[in-house]
CSV table of C-alpha atoms in Angstrom, one decimal:
chain,number,residue,atom,x,y,z
A,351,MET,CA,177.0,-17.3,200.3
A,352,ASP,CA,178.5,-20.1,198.3
A,353,ASP,CA,181.6,-22.1,199.2
A,354,GLN,CA,183.9,-19.9,197.1
A,355,GLY,CA,182.6,-16.8,198.8
A,356,VAL,CA,183.1,-18.3,202.2
A,357,LYS,CA,186.6,-19.4,201.3
A,358,PHE,CA,187.5,-15.9,200.0
A,359,GLN,CA,186.1,-14.3,203.2
A,360,MET,CA,188.2,-16.6,205.3
A,361,ILE,CA,191.3,-15.8,203.3
A,362,VAL,CA,190.7,-12.0,203.7
A,363,GLN,CA,190.1,-12.4,207.4
A,364,ASN,CA,193.2,-14.5,207.9
A,365,GLU,CA,195.3,-12.0,206.0
A,366,ALA,CA,193.9,-9.1,208.2
A,367,LYS,CA,194.8,-11.1,211.3
A,368,LEU,CA,198.3,-11.8,210.0
A,369,ASP,CA,198.8,-8.1,209.2
A,370,ARG,CA,197.6,-7.2,212.8
A,371,ASP,CA,199.9,-9.7,214.3
A,372,ARG,CA,202.9,-8.6,212.3
A,373,ALA,CA,202.3,-5.0,213.4
A,374,LEU,CA,201.8,-6.2,217.0
A,375,VAL,CA,205.2,-7.9,217.0
A,376,ALA,CA,206.9,-4.9,215.6
A,377,PHE,CA,205.1,-2.5,218.0
A,378,LEU,CA,206.0,-4.6,221.1
A,379,ARG,CA,209.7,-5.1,220.0
A,380,ALA,CA,210.0,-1.3,219.6
A,381,ARG,CA,208.4,-0.7,223.0
A,382,ILE,CA,210.7,-3.2,224.8
A,383,THR,CA,213.7,-1.6,223.1
A,384,GLU,CA,212.6,1.8,224.2
A,385,ARG,CA,211.9,0.9,227.8
A,386,ALA,CA,214.8,-1.4,228.6
A,387,PRO,CA,217.5,1.2,229.1
A,388,ALA,CA,215.5,3.1,231.7
A,389,ALA,CA,213.8,0.1,233.4
A,390,ASP,CA,214.5,-0.8,237.0
A,391,GLU,CA,215.1,-4.5,237.9
A,392,ARG,CA,211.4,-5.4,238.3
A,393,GLU,CA,210.5,-3.8,234.9
A,394,ARG,CA,213.4,-5.5,233.3
A,395,GLN,CA,212.0,-8.8,234.5
A,396,LEU,CA,208.6,-8.0,233.1
A,397,LEU,CA,210.1,-6.9,229.8
A,398,ALA,CA,212.2,-10.1,229.6
A,399,GLY,CA,209.1,-12.2,230.3
A,400,THR,CA,207.2,-10.4,227.6
A,401,GLN,CA,210.1,-10.8,225.2
A,402,ARG,CA,210.0,-14.6,225.7
A,403,VAL,CA,206.3,-14.8,224.9
A,404,LEU,CA,206.8,-12.4,222.0
A,405,ASP,CA,209.6,-14.6,220.6
A,406,GLU,CA,207.5,-17.7,220.8
A,407,PHE,CA,204.6,-16.0,219.1
A,408,ALA,CA,206.7,-14.3,216.4
A,409,ALA,CA,208.3,-17.7,215.6
A,410,ASN,CA,205.0,-19.4,215.1
A,411,PHE,CA,202.0,-17.2,214.3
A,412,GLU,CA,202.4,-17.2,210.5
A,413,ARG,CA,203.0,-20.9,210.3
A,414,ALA,CA,200.0,-21.5,212.6
A,415,ALA,CA,197.8,-19.5,210.3
A,416,LYS,CA,198.8,-21.5,207.2
A,417,VAL,CA,199.1,-25.1,208.2
A,418,GLU,CA,197.1,-27.7,210.0
A,419,HIS,CA,197.6,-27.8,213.7
A,420,THR,CA,199.3,-31.1,214.1
A,421,ASP,CA,202.5,-30.4,216.1
A,422,TYR,CA,201.2,-28.2,219.0
A,423,PHE,CA,198.1,-27.4,220.9
A,424,PRO,CA,195.7,-25.7,218.5
A,425,GLY,CA,194.9,-22.7,220.7
A,426,GLN,CA,198.5,-22.0,221.8
A,427,ILE,CA,199.3,-19.3,219.3
A,428,ASP,CA,195.9,-17.7,219.7
A,429,ALA,CA,196.4,-17.6,223.4
A,430,LEU,CA,199.9,-16.1,223.1
A,431,GLY,CA,198.6,-13.5,220.7
A,432,TRP,CA,195.7,-12.6,223.0
A,433,SER,CA,198.0,-12.3,226.0
A,434,LEU,CA,200.4,-10.0,224.0
A,435,ARG,CA,197.4,-7.8,222.9
A,436,CYS,CA,196.4,-7.6,226.6
A,437,THR,CA,200.0,-6.5,227.5
A,438,ALA,CA,200.2,-4.0,224.7
A,439,PHE,CA,196.8,-2.5,225.7
A,440,ALA,CA,197.6,-2.4,229.4
A,441,ALA,CA,201.1,-1.1,229.1
A,442,PHE,CA,201.2,0.9,225.9
A,443,SER,CA,197.7,1.9,224.8
A,444,GLU,CA,198.6,5.6,225.2
A,445,HIS,CA,201.6,5.3,222.9
A,446,PRO,CA,201.0,7.1,219.6
A,447,ASP,CA,201.9,4.0,217.6
A,448,PHE,CA,199.3,1.8,219.4
A,449,GLN,CA,196.7,0.5,216.9
A,450,MET,CA,193.1,-0.1,218.0
A,451,ASP,CA,193.4,-3.5,216.3
A,452,PHE,CA,195.7,-4.6,219.1
A,453,LYS,CA,192.9,-4.4,221.6
A,454,PRO,CA,192.1,-7.9,223.0
């Protein structure tokens, strides 16, 4: 494969990853909103922790995919995304809106 083919393949893969991550953010926000009213204190704490990770990830994953990693640890966003996919799979894999792309 020539350089142009490799670049095109990387762009396509990157866009697929961004689409997955956008869907993951929307999915987890919806699940947190659903669960919060009925959650006991322990679950509320878990949801709040997940929300903090989700907020950090949502604020940075698109920028991280498009720019050089100069202002933060290069694997930080990937690690946050992986942990959110683990959470989504462990807690919500039986939900009808769960997508297999969310699996870690």
